[in-house]
Tab-separated table of C-alpha atoms and ligand atoms in Angstrom:
chain	number	residue	atom	x	y	z
A	1	MET	CA	22.775	82.456	-27.079
A	2	ALA	CA	20.080	80.625	-29.062
A	3	PHE	CA	20.825	76.986	-29.680
A	4	ASP	CA	19.268	74.793	-32.424
A	5	TYR	CA	18.280	72.307	-29.707
A	6	ASP	CA	18.172	72.025	-25.916
A	7	LEU	CA	19.661	68.547	-26.163
A	8	PHE	CA	21.547	66.597	-28.820
A	9	VAL	CA	21.916	62.873	-28.061
A	10	ILE	CA	24.588	60.843	-29.854
A	11	GLY	CA	23.550	57.210	-29.933
A	12	GLY	CA	20.137	55.572	-30.241
A	13	GLY	CA	20.547	52.732	-27.742
A	14	SER	CA	18.854	52.117	-24.427
A	15	GLY	CA	20.380	55.081	-22.534
A	16	GLY	CA	20.215	57.661	-25.325
A	17	VAL	CA	16.675	56.883	-26.364
A	18	ARG	CA	15.368	57.014	-22.801
A	19	ALA	CA	17.066	60.333	-22.111
A	20	ALA	CA	15.839	61.875	-25.389
A	21	ARG	CA	12.289	60.660	-24.856
A	22	ILE	CA	11.960	61.864	-21.263
A	23	ALA	CA	13.627	65.216	-21.982
A	24	ALA	CA	11.277	65.844	-24.925
A	25	SER	CA	7.973	64.330	-23.858
A	26	GLN	CA	8.085	64.919	-20.104
A	27	TYR	CA	9.991	68.197	-19.929
A	28	GLY	CA	9.255	69.796	-23.289
A	29	ALA	CA	12.888	70.033	-24.349
A	30	ARG	CA	13.776	70.441	-28.050
A	31	VAL	CA	15.726	67.288	-28.734
A	32	ALA	CA	17.639	65.729	-31.638
A	33	LEU	CA	19.269	62.326	-31.732
A	34	ALA	CA	21.784	60.806	-34.143
A	35	GLU	CA	22.295	57.086	-34.690
A	36	GLU	CA	24.758	55.771	-37.231
A	37	TYR	CA	23.577	52.162	-37.339
A	38	ARG	CA	20.185	50.877	-36.235
A	39	MET	CA	17.884	52.385	-33.642
A	40	GLY	CA	17.799	50.322	-30.440
A	41	GLY	CA	21.520	49.870	-29.887
A	42	THR	CA	23.328	46.793	-28.704
A	43	CYS	CA	20.472	45.532	-26.543
A	44	VAL	CA	17.877	45.401	-29.275
A	45	ILE	CA	19.989	44.783	-32.387
A	46	ARG	CA	22.895	42.580	-31.284
A	47	GLY	CA	22.631	41.896	-27.612
A	48	CYS	CA	19.995	41.090	-25.008
A	49	VAL	CA	17.004	40.682	-27.298
A	50	PRO	CA	18.351	38.440	-30.085
A	51	LYS	CA	20.412	36.585	-27.471
A	52	LYS	CA	17.353	35.817	-25.354
A	53	LEU	CA	15.441	34.618	-28.414
A	54	MET	CA	18.372	32.278	-29.130
A	55	VAL	CA	18.239	31.095	-25.543
A	56	PHE	CA	14.560	30.193	-26.047
A	57	ALA	CA	15.376	28.418	-29.353
A	58	SER	CA	18.187	26.424	-27.750
A	59	GLY	CA	15.976	25.149	-24.925
A	60	PHE	CA	13.626	23.050	-27.045
A	61	PRO	CA	15.651	19.835	-27.356
A	62	ASP	CA	15.723	19.545	-23.563
A	63	ALA	CA	12.036	20.466	-23.359
A	64	VAL	CA	11.130	17.728	-25.852
A	65	ALA	CA	13.306	15.185	-24.059
A	66	ASP	CA	11.457	16.130	-20.838
A	67	ALA	CA	8.122	15.833	-22.618
A	68	GLN	CA	9.034	12.277	-23.699
A	69	ALA	CA	10.047	11.375	-20.184
A	70	TYR	CA	6.699	12.715	-18.931
A	71	GLY	CA	4.910	10.381	-21.264
A	72	TRP	CA	4.392	12.411	-24.412
A	73	GLU	CA	5.029	10.928	-27.815
A	74	ALA	CA	7.294	13.743	-28.912
A	75	GLN	CA	10.433	14.036	-30.885
A	76	ILE	CA	12.511	16.881	-32.154
A	77	GLY	CA	13.857	17.190	-35.662
A	78	GLY	CA	16.673	19.369	-36.966
A	79	PHE	CA	16.958	23.063	-36.253
A	80	ASP	CA	16.249	25.314	-39.214
A	81	TRP	CA	18.543	28.282	-38.596
A	82	SER	CA	17.341	30.139	-41.642
A	83	ALA	CA	13.682	29.939	-40.540
A	84	PHE	CA	14.656	31.194	-37.089
A	85	HIS	CA	16.924	33.852	-38.555
A	86	THR	CA	14.226	35.197	-40.904
A	87	ARG	CA	11.840	35.564	-37.981
A	88	LEU	CA	14.578	37.099	-35.837
A	89	ARG	CA	15.354	39.716	-38.446
A	90	ALA	CA	11.656	40.608	-38.757
A	91	GLU	CA	11.354	40.936	-34.972
A	92	LEU	CA	14.387	43.183	-34.704
A	93	THR	CA	13.011	45.372	-37.531
A	94	ARG	CA	9.710	45.581	-35.634
A	95	LEU	CA	11.428	46.604	-32.415
A	96	GLU	CA	13.639	49.087	-34.195
A	97	GLY	CA	10.481	50.635	-35.641
A	98	ALA	CA	8.933	50.810	-32.179
A	99	TYR	CA	11.985	52.683	-30.838
A	100	ARG	CA	11.858	55.092	-33.784
A	101	GLY	CA	8.108	55.545	-33.369
A	102	ASN	CA	8.468	56.387	-29.684
A	103	LEU	CA	11.069	59.038	-30.470
A	104	ASP	CA	8.914	60.439	-33.263
A	105	ARG	CA	5.875	60.664	-30.993
A	106	ALA	CA	7.968	62.421	-28.381
A	107	GLY	CA	8.918	64.993	-31.022
A	108	VAL	CA	12.600	64.088	-31.188
A	109	ASP	CA	14.332	64.884	-34.521
A	110	ILE	CA	16.218	61.821	-35.722
A	111	HIS	CA	19.406	61.950	-37.807
A	112	ASP	CA	20.365	58.585	-39.318
A	113	CYS	CA	24.063	59.237	-39.453
A	114	ARG	CA	27.191	59.399	-37.377
A	115	ALA	CA	27.640	62.500	-35.233
A	116	THR	CA	30.703	63.716	-33.406
A	117	VAL	CA	31.280	66.405	-30.833
A	118	ALA	CA	32.593	69.612	-32.427
A	119	GLY	CA	32.550	71.871	-29.377
A	120	PRO	CA	31.021	72.181	-25.913
A	121	HIS	CA	27.709	73.047	-27.586
A	122	GLU	CA	28.225	71.751	-31.111
A	123	VAL	CA	27.729	68.472	-32.896
A	124	ARG	CA	28.963	67.694	-36.403
A	125	LEU	CA	26.906	65.318	-38.562
A	126	ALA	CA	28.501	62.985	-41.113
A	127	ASP	CA	27.394	65.285	-43.944
A	128	GLY	CA	29.371	68.159	-42.431
A	129	ARG	CA	26.422	70.071	-40.956
A	130	VAL	CA	27.073	71.552	-37.537
A	131	ILE	CA	24.194	71.693	-35.071
A	132	SER	CA	24.222	73.566	-31.789
A	133	ALA	CA	22.708	72.353	-28.549
A	134	LYS	CA	22.683	73.572	-24.980
A	135	HIS	CA	23.507	70.081	-23.775
A	136	ILE	CA	25.127	67.103	-25.477
A	137	LEU	CA	24.597	63.537	-24.289
A	138	VAL	CA	27.031	60.894	-25.499
A	139	ALA	CA	25.384	57.469	-25.358
A	140	THR	CA	27.362	55.583	-27.988
A	141	GLY	CA	27.651	52.273	-26.136
A	142	GLY	CA	30.435	49.780	-26.583
A	143	ARG	CA	31.656	47.092	-28.940
A	144	PRO	CA	33.225	43.652	-28.603
A	145	VAL	CA	36.983	43.474	-28.854
A	146	VAL	CA	39.256	40.725	-30.120
A	147	PRO	CA	42.692	40.799	-28.444
A	148	GLU	CA	45.285	42.450	-30.700
A	149	GLU	CA	47.263	39.261	-31.323
A	150	TYR	CA	44.235	37.406	-32.748
A	151	ARG	CA	42.876	40.115	-35.033
A	152	GLY	CA	42.766	39.108	-38.706
A	153	ALA	CA	42.536	35.412	-37.843
A	154	GLY	CA	38.961	35.378	-39.210
A	155	CYS	CA	37.378	35.061	-35.779
A	156	MET	CA	33.866	36.200	-34.887
A	157	THR	CA	32.587	38.456	-32.140
A	158	SER	CA	29.105	38.389	-30.646
A	159	ASP	CA	28.057	41.015	-33.269
A	160	ASP	CA	28.623	38.432	-36.034
A	161	ILE	CA	26.474	35.702	-34.493
A	162	PHE	CA	23.251	37.321	-35.546
A	163	GLU	CA	24.480	37.613	-39.144
A	164	LEU	CA	25.420	33.923	-39.538
A	165	GLN	CA	23.986	32.411	-42.700
A	166	SER	CA	24.085	28.903	-41.235
A	167	LEU	CA	24.847	27.303	-37.917
A	168	PRO	CA	28.405	25.989	-37.577
A	169	ARG	CA	28.899	22.302	-36.794
A	170	SER	CA	31.510	23.157	-34.188
A	171	ILE	CA	32.480	26.310	-32.372
A	172	LEU	CA	35.250	27.396	-30.034
A	173	ILE	CA	34.316	30.202	-27.674
A	174	VAL	CA	37.129	32.091	-26.019
A	175	GLY	CA	36.448	33.846	-22.722
A	176	GLY	CA	34.700	33.190	-19.430
A	177	GLY	CA	32.408	36.204	-18.967
A	178	TYR	CA	28.690	36.752	-19.483
A	179	ILE	CA	28.845	36.566	-23.263
A	180	ALA	CA	31.146	33.542	-23.582
A	181	SER	CA	29.189	31.490	-21.042
A	182	GLU	CA	25.753	32.403	-22.432
A	183	PHE	CA	26.709	31.593	-26.004
A	184	ALA	CA	28.430	28.373	-25.004
A	185	CYS	CA	25.073	27.236	-23.585
A	186	ILE	CA	23.124	28.568	-26.544
A	187	PHE	CA	25.235	26.877	-29.241
A	188	ASN	CA	25.401	23.692	-27.206
A	189	GLY	CA	21.602	23.676	-26.890
A	190	LEU	CA	21.255	24.240	-30.634
A	191	GLY	CA	23.251	21.069	-31.278
A	192	VAL	CA	26.585	22.699	-32.181
A	193	LYS	CA	29.638	20.908	-30.812
A	194	THR	CA	30.776	23.558	-28.335
A	195	THR	CA	34.167	24.093	-26.770
A	196	GLN	CA	34.961	26.964	-24.396
A	197	PHE	CA	38.468	28.031	-23.426
A	198	TYR	CA	38.841	30.151	-20.325
A	199	ARG	CA	42.313	31.289	-19.281
A	200	GLY	CA	41.537	31.500	-15.546
A	201	ALA	CA	40.695	28.905	-12.933
A	202	GLN	CA	36.919	29.386	-13.076
A	203	ILE	CA	34.457	31.170	-15.399
A	204	LEU	CA	32.454	34.272	-14.410
A	205	ARG	CA	35.188	36.016	-12.462
A	206	GLY	CA	33.799	38.455	-9.884
A	207	PHE	CA	30.644	36.474	-9.125
A	208	ASP	CA	30.015	34.288	-6.083
A	209	GLU	CA	32.581	31.477	-6.180
A	210	GLU	CA	30.271	28.689	-5.175
A	211	ALA	CA	27.825	29.790	-7.848
A	212	ARG	CA	30.598	29.919	-10.485
A	213	GLY	CA	31.583	26.339	-9.718
A	214	HIS	CA	27.971	25.173	-9.766
A	215	ILE	CA	27.293	26.766	-13.168
A	216	ALA	CA	30.507	25.424	-14.682
A	217	SER	CA	29.745	21.886	-13.618
A	218	GLU	CA	26.162	22.125	-14.900
A	219	MET	CA	27.409	23.504	-18.218
A	220	MET	CA	29.825	20.596	-18.575
A	221	ALA	CA	27.111	18.120	-17.600
A	222	HIS	CA	24.953	19.595	-20.406
A	223	GLY	CA	27.703	18.927	-22.921
A	224	VAL	CA	29.815	22.095	-23.132
A	225	ASP	CA	33.471	21.102	-23.429
A	226	LEU	CA	34.675	23.745	-20.936
A	227	ARG	CA	38.440	23.850	-20.614
A	228	LEU	CA	39.626	25.950	-17.692
A	229	GLY	CA	43.166	27.277	-17.444
A	230	THR	CA	43.328	27.171	-21.245
A	231	ASP	CA	44.358	29.865	-23.640
A	232	ILE	CA	45.184	29.987	-27.364
A	233	GLN	CA	48.794	29.361	-28.250
A	234	ASP	CA	48.465	29.419	-32.023
A	235	ILE	CA	45.653	29.957	-34.479
A	236	GLU	CA	45.332	29.866	-38.305
A	237	ALA	CA	42.725	29.401	-41.027
A	238	ARG	CA	42.846	25.761	-42.185
A	239	ASP	CA	40.587	23.136	-43.804
A	240	GLY	CA	37.717	25.534	-44.300
A	241	GLY	CA	37.709	26.330	-40.620
A	242	THR	CA	40.134	27.597	-37.987
A	243	TRP	CA	42.908	25.501	-36.517
A	244	VAL	CA	43.584	26.305	-32.896
A	245	LYS	CA	46.428	25.097	-30.751
A	246	PRO	CA	45.541	25.489	-27.053
A	247	THR	CA	48.131	25.978	-24.351
A	248	THR	CA	46.975	22.691	-22.811
A	249	GLY	CA	46.863	20.129	-25.621
A	250	PRO	CA	47.010	19.304	-29.334
A	251	GLY	CA	45.585	21.511	-32.098
A	252	GLU	CA	42.008	21.124	-33.365
A	253	VAL	CA	39.953	22.559	-36.229
A	254	PHE	CA	36.734	24.408	-35.412
A	255	ASP	CA	34.120	25.630	-37.915
A	256	LYS	CA	33.954	28.956	-36.112
A	257	VAL	CA	35.847	30.710	-33.331
A	258	LEU	CA	34.046	33.279	-31.240
A	259	PHE	CA	36.021	35.756	-29.159
A	260	ALA	CA	33.957	36.871	-26.184
A	261	THR	CA	36.914	38.558	-24.528
A	262	GLY	CA	35.301	41.766	-23.394
A	263	ARG	CA	33.891	45.009	-24.720
A	264	ARG	CA	35.257	48.531	-25.125
A	265	PRO	CA	33.483	51.895	-24.912
A	266	ASN	CA	32.702	53.460	-28.309
A	267	SER	CA	34.473	56.764	-27.812
A	268	ASP	CA	37.030	56.678	-30.632
A	269	GLY	CA	36.964	59.669	-32.971
A	270	LEU	CA	34.064	61.351	-31.184
A	271	GLY	CA	36.089	64.555	-30.747
A	272	LEU	CA	36.053	64.336	-26.949
A	273	GLN	CA	39.777	64.734	-26.457
A	274	ASP	CA	39.664	67.916	-28.563
A	275	LEU	CA	37.352	69.318	-25.886
A	276	GLY	CA	40.055	68.573	-23.338
A	277	LEU	CA	38.345	65.461	-21.916
A	278	GLU	CA	40.742	62.763	-20.799
A	279	LEU	CA	39.363	59.279	-21.481
A	280	GLY	CA	39.967	56.224	-19.293
A	281	PRO	CA	42.587	53.654	-20.363
A	282	ASN	CA	39.972	51.562	-22.211
A	283	GLY	CA	38.330	54.634	-23.769
A	284	ALA	CA	35.639	55.100	-21.095
A	285	ILE	CA	34.273	58.645	-20.673
A	286	PRO	CA	34.786	59.752	-17.053
A	287	VAL	CA	31.618	61.189	-15.518
A	288	ASP	CA	30.396	62.131	-12.064
A	289	ARG	CA	27.390	60.499	-10.386
A	290	TYR	CA	25.077	62.780	-12.437
A	291	SER	CA	26.732	61.502	-15.628
A	292	GLN	CA	28.298	64.918	-16.246
A	293	THR	CA	31.774	65.086	-17.793
A	294	ALA	CA	34.460	67.680	-16.989
A	295	VAL	CA	32.908	69.803	-19.786
A	296	PRO	CA	29.702	70.976	-18.038
A	297	SER	CA	27.487	70.902	-21.137
A	298	VAL	CA	28.543	67.346	-22.108
A	299	TYR	CA	27.133	64.290	-20.369
A	300	ALA	CA	27.554	60.569	-21.011
A	301	VAL	CA	25.509	57.524	-20.032
A	302	GLY	CA	25.564	53.750	-20.610
A	303	ASP	CA	28.375	51.459	-21.726
A	304	VAL	CA	30.493	54.317	-23.091
A	305	THR	CA	31.094	55.271	-19.429
A	306	ASP	CA	31.953	51.655	-18.474
A	307	ARG	CA	30.253	51.781	-15.096
A	308	ALA	CA	27.932	48.747	-15.088
A	309	ASN	CA	27.389	47.663	-18.680
A	310	LEU	CA	23.787	46.596	-18.526
A	311	THR	CA	20.726	47.878	-20.404
A	312	PRO	CA	18.607	48.666	-17.321
A	313	VAL	CA	21.518	50.619	-15.871
A	314	ALA	CA	21.904	52.731	-19.052
A	315	ILE	CA	18.133	53.376	-18.990
A	316	ARG	CA	18.247	54.558	-15.385
A	317	GLU	CA	21.293	56.732	-16.047
A	318	GLY	CA	19.613	58.266	-19.096
A	319	HIS	CA	16.383	58.926	-17.193
A	320	ALA	CA	18.199	60.449	-14.216
A	321	PHE	CA	20.127	62.708	-16.607
A	322	ALA	CA	16.854	64.000	-18.135
A	323	ASP	CA	15.296	64.528	-14.680
A	324	THR	CA	18.384	66.409	-13.481
A	325	VAL	CA	19.037	68.606	-16.458
A	326	PHE	CA	15.503	69.242	-17.786
A	327	GLY	CA	13.231	68.328	-14.880
A	328	GLY	CA	14.930	70.422	-12.232
A	329	THR	CA	15.202	67.423	-9.914
A	330	PRO	CA	18.824	66.378	-9.399
A	331	ARG	CA	18.800	62.595	-9.502
A	332	TYR	CA	21.415	59.977	-10.036
A	333	PHE	CA	21.318	56.223	-10.360
A	334	ASP	CA	22.851	54.445	-7.384
A	335	HIS	CA	24.967	51.584	-8.742
A	336	GLY	CA	25.097	49.904	-5.333
A	337	ILE	CA	22.577	47.089	-5.767
A	338	ILE	CA	22.227	45.674	-9.280
A	339	PRO	CA	20.177	42.549	-9.787
A	340	THR	CA	21.240	40.753	-12.952
A	341	ALA	CA	20.855	37.422	-14.740
A	342	ILE	CA	23.251	35.448	-16.826
A	343	PHE	CA	21.318	33.342	-19.284
A	344	THR	CA	23.370	30.211	-19.082
A	345	GLN	CA	21.546	26.911	-18.883
A	346	PRO	CA	20.608	26.739	-16.044
A	347	GLU	CA	20.211	30.465	-15.538
A	348	PHE	CA	22.075	32.423	-12.903
A	349	GLY	CA	20.271	35.243	-11.114
A	350	THR	CA	22.285	37.315	-8.680
A	351	VAL	CA	21.884	40.439	-6.580
A	352	GLY	CA	24.075	42.032	-3.946
A	353	LEU	CA	27.345	40.764	-2.562
A	354	SER	CA	29.052	37.443	-3.213
A	355	GLU	CA	30.076	35.398	-0.201
A	356	GLU	CA	33.689	36.491	-0.739
A	357	GLU	CA	32.830	40.195	-0.913
A	358	ALA	CA	30.531	40.010	2.112
A	359	ARG	CA	32.941	38.154	4.387
A	360	ALA	CA	35.644	40.716	3.605
A	361	LYS	CA	33.360	43.396	5.037
A	362	GLY	CA	32.379	41.651	8.298
A	363	PRO	CA	30.880	38.588	9.954
A	364	VAL	CA	28.308	36.782	7.781
A	365	ASP	CA	26.176	33.686	7.849
A	366	VAL	CA	25.716	31.771	4.624
A	367	TYR	CA	22.558	29.811	3.828
A	368	CYS	CA	22.916	27.575	0.801
A	369	ALA	CA	20.864	24.748	-0.616
A	370	ALA	CA	21.602	22.675	-3.727
A	371	PHE	CA	18.970	20.197	-4.745
A	372	ARG	CA	17.348	18.439	-7.694
A	373	PRO	CA	14.133	20.358	-8.428
A	374	MET	CA	10.845	18.449	-8.552
A	375	ARG	CA	10.276	18.833	-12.324
A	376	GLY	CA	13.600	17.235	-13.220
A	377	ALA	CA	13.941	14.792	-10.339
A	378	PHE	CA	10.665	13.145	-11.419
A	379	ILE	CA	12.233	12.091	-14.712
A	380	GLY	CA	15.690	11.334	-13.379
A	381	ARG	CA	17.405	14.536	-14.406
A	382	GLU	CA	20.568	15.164	-12.435
A	383	GLU	CA	20.501	18.972	-12.849
A	384	ARG	CA	20.741	20.730	-9.510
A	385	THR	CA	19.346	24.061	-8.468
A	386	MET	CA	21.183	26.321	-6.065
A	387	MET	CA	19.712	28.940	-3.720
A	388	LYS	CA	22.011	31.008	-1.603
A	389	LEU	CA	21.612	33.875	0.850
A	390	ILE	CA	24.426	35.812	2.467
A	391	VAL	CA	23.350	37.448	5.733
A	392	CYS	CA	25.100	40.126	7.794
A	393	ARG	CA	25.402	38.757	11.318
A	394	GLN	CA	25.264	42.206	12.907
A	395	SER	CA	22.251	43.707	11.114
A	396	ASP	CA	20.566	40.477	9.932
A	397	LYS	CA	20.280	42.140	6.460
A	398	VAL	CA	20.410	39.906	3.443
A	399	LEU	CA	23.466	41.181	1.620
A	400	GLY	CA	23.368	38.860	-1.357
A	401	CYS	CA	21.139	36.366	-3.072
A	402	HIS	CA	22.319	33.949	-5.738
A	403	ILE	CA	20.036	31.585	-7.624
A	404	ILE	CA	20.954	29.000	-10.211
A	405	ALA	CA	17.802	27.519	-11.609
A	406	ASP	CA	15.496	27.421	-14.553
A	407	GLN	CA	13.928	30.944	-14.628
A	408	ALA	CA	16.405	32.288	-12.091
A	409	GLY	CA	16.270	35.654	-13.930
A	410	GLU	CA	12.581	35.916	-13.090
A	411	MET	CA	13.162	34.954	-9.460
A	412	ILE	CA	16.050	37.312	-8.841
A	413	GLN	CA	13.989	40.262	-9.997
A	414	LEU	CA	11.681	39.741	-7.031
A	415	ALA	CA	14.467	38.907	-4.575
A	416	GLY	CA	15.999	42.174	-5.848
A	417	VAL	CA	12.979	44.136	-4.590
A	418	ALA	CA	13.395	42.681	-1.119
A	419	ILE	CA	17.117	43.264	-0.983
A	420	THR	CA	16.838	46.784	-2.364
A	421	MET	CA	14.315	47.494	0.414
A	422	GLY	CA	16.859	46.236	2.961
A	423	ALA	CA	15.119	42.995	3.888
A	424	THR	CA	16.522	41.017	6.769
A	425	LYS	CA	16.777	37.251	7.101
A	426	ALA	CA	13.935	37.496	9.603
A	427	ASP	CA	11.816	39.107	6.847
A	428	PHE	CA	12.600	36.202	4.515
A	429	ASP	CA	11.823	33.735	7.335
A	430	ARG	CA	8.422	35.256	8.112
A	431	THR	CA	7.429	35.212	4.438
A	432	LEU	CA	5.181	32.256	3.766
A	433	ALA	CA	6.488	29.685	1.298
A	434	VAL	CA	4.795	29.274	-2.067
A	435	HIS	CA	4.498	25.534	-2.441
A	436	PRO	CA	5.586	23.579	-4.380
A	437	THR	CA	8.169	25.823	-6.031
A	438	MET	CA	11.925	26.008	-6.225
A	439	ALA	CA	12.006	29.534	-4.843
A	440	GLU	CA	10.330	28.542	-1.578
A	441	GLU	CA	13.787	27.381	-0.519
A	442	LEU	CA	14.682	31.049	-0.110
A	443	VAL	CA	12.233	31.388	2.797
A	444	THR	CA	12.680	27.972	4.367
A	445	MET	CA	16.481	27.797	4.953
A	446	ARG	CA	16.752	27.959	8.743
A	447	THR	CA	20.239	26.695	9.581
A	448	ALA	CA	23.349	28.469	8.348
A	449	THR	CA	25.453	26.296	6.072
A	450	ARG	CA	28.574	28.102	7.334
A	451	SER	CA	29.562	31.283	9.119
A	452	HIS	CA	32.514	33.624	8.687
A	453	GLY	CA	33.989	35.979	11.243
A	454	ASP	CA	33.395	36.382	14.959
B	1	LIG	P1	33.539	40.245	-19.653
B	1	LIG	O1	34.467	41.372	-19.375
B	1	LIG	O2	32.480	39.874	-18.714
B	1	LIG	O3	34.400	38.934	-19.926
B	1	LIG	C1	35.497	38.907	-20.778
B	1	LIG	C2	36.145	37.523	-20.690
B	1	LIG	O4	37.200	37.429	-21.625
B	1	LIG	C3	36.758	37.271	-19.314
B	1	LIG	O5	36.508	35.929	-18.991
B	1	LIG	C4	38.243	37.541	-19.536
B	1	LIG	O6	39.053	36.803	-18.729
B	1	LIG	C5	38.386	37.038	-20.975
B	1	LIG	N1	39.510	37.671	-21.669
B	1	LIG	C6	39.781	38.992	-21.759
B	1	LIG	N2	40.886	39.198	-22.509
B	1	LIG	C7	41.310	37.984	-22.894
B	1	LIG	C8	42.432	37.538	-23.684
B	1	LIG	N3	43.318	38.378	-24.164
B	1	LIG	N4	42.576	36.221	-23.859
B	1	LIG	C9	41.711	35.331	-23.280
B	1	LIG	N5	40.632	35.697	-22.546
B	1	LIG	C10	40.454	37.025	-22.350
B	1	LIG	O7	32.979	40.594	-21.083
B	1	LIG	P2	31.793	40.044	-21.941
B	1	LIG	O8	32.215	40.352	-23.322
B	1	LIG	O9	31.426	38.637	-21.616
B	1	LIG	O10	30.583	40.965	-21.512
B	1	LIG	C11	30.703	42.369	-21.487
B	1	LIG	C12	29.651	42.964	-20.612
B	1	LIG	O11	28.407	42.929	-21.256
B	1	LIG	C13	29.386	42.259	-19.278
B	1	LIG	O12	30.287	42.634	-18.287
B	1	LIG	C14	27.991	42.627	-18.960
B	1	LIG	O13	28.038	43.855	-18.278
B	1	LIG	C15	27.352	42.834	-20.323
B	1	LIG	N6	26.498	41.679	-20.672
B	1	LIG	C16	25.411	41.406	-19.888
B	1	LIG	C17	24.592	40.336	-20.180
B	1	LIG	C18	23.406	40.027	-19.342
B	1	LIG	O14	22.960	40.935	-18.632
B	1	LIG	N7	22.896	38.818	-19.313
B	1	LIG	C19	24.851	39.448	-21.308
B	1	LIG	C20	26.041	39.810	-22.048
B	1	LIG	C21	26.797	40.872	-21.735
B	1	LIG	P3	39.472	37.263	-17.213
B	1	LIG	O15	38.282	36.910	-16.357
B	1	LIG	O16	40.644	36.405	-16.904
B	1	LIG	O17	39.772	38.695	-17.319
């Protein structure tokens, strides 16, 4: 049977664009891609990229204070959100154009509309046209969710941040994950009075416990009013803002309330159940390691599969899909070791196992150092950096590395290379220190801070 295309990709985010581009340009496949919003997906349009630019913007008050302490005559004025926002919009438009240009150059046909799956080899476009393809790749990403009970209370999600016309004077952020913690630091740095409610005992559940505690105390020291063990009891629009009654104290009015309470795969109404596919409880599309669904011609990559919801992961999954299906080389992305950074202030870079995960698997030695780095200590800053290695006592392999420091994201990328290669503690020890740096601590810790297991 002749198909209109070899591949139809639904979704123009990180995973979909990579798969489309590789399939078309590297393997000569005839490819079409549909995107209903803006090319680039969450990462480019309302995630990693605009977030990181806001992280940069929010760091300048501290940088100027440091400059003063170092002897500069410097002072910072007010923050002009609209100037920043204008530039941000232009940058996102530029990046969106680059994504589109790359697809065009690869010969991918772009449809700027919603598409749904109409059959194992058929896709229906919003205008009713049905297009056939030998393979269909669903790469529709995810979206932020507000818990049912708070919907309609006029609260924001992370998507709305980049559309704000002005900066709020005060903000309440609900949640304790990546997004809540990053935006708490960003708004706080931009001079917004920032409160964060987290229902559990410590933010960043699932990460190394010592690191979680370190980050939380640094965030509070920087001015974030972080309230642990706190949830919303009542909420209503009042006095031009939102009145919130927490479970732990009296009610307060905030200019804005941001729910960063998790994300959900974008699989609603895609027609997948009509194909007989059973979705996960949160809407995730079940796939095997090659990203293939139970319908052999339909694949899915990225956040819509809810494996590890990170841009580089979606890119690898999309690339492996193209290599497997069009390159004749079966490849899958191994989700075992994922270096990642959380752009709190200070940043948190992490790769491999937490101390808790590692000790549950066998005997480990833990090397941990917390210290005031040279740049800040010189001017009396109290901020502390943390470097931590978790080492398997039997194999000497470094199982986990956790860094809390300015530029920890940059450092963990390189530690990630070593750990992915299977580096041992002896390898770290024989690596010469780069002096004077913060990261040299990773190769100079000689005595275990503590040990677990026999
Ligand atoms: P997470 O799932 O990481 O965090 C959700 C938070 O909301 C948790 O603290 C959770 O609490 C809390 N929560 C959930 N439901 C409720 C509720 N009903 N009431 C109160 N609190 C609630 O989601 P995020 O939205 O922060 O991030 C989604 C994903 O996006 C991340 O996992 C990550 O993969 C990706 N991401 C990556 C970034 C990066 O690489 N730097 C940046 C931003 C996002 P509890 O812990 O108790 O469940």
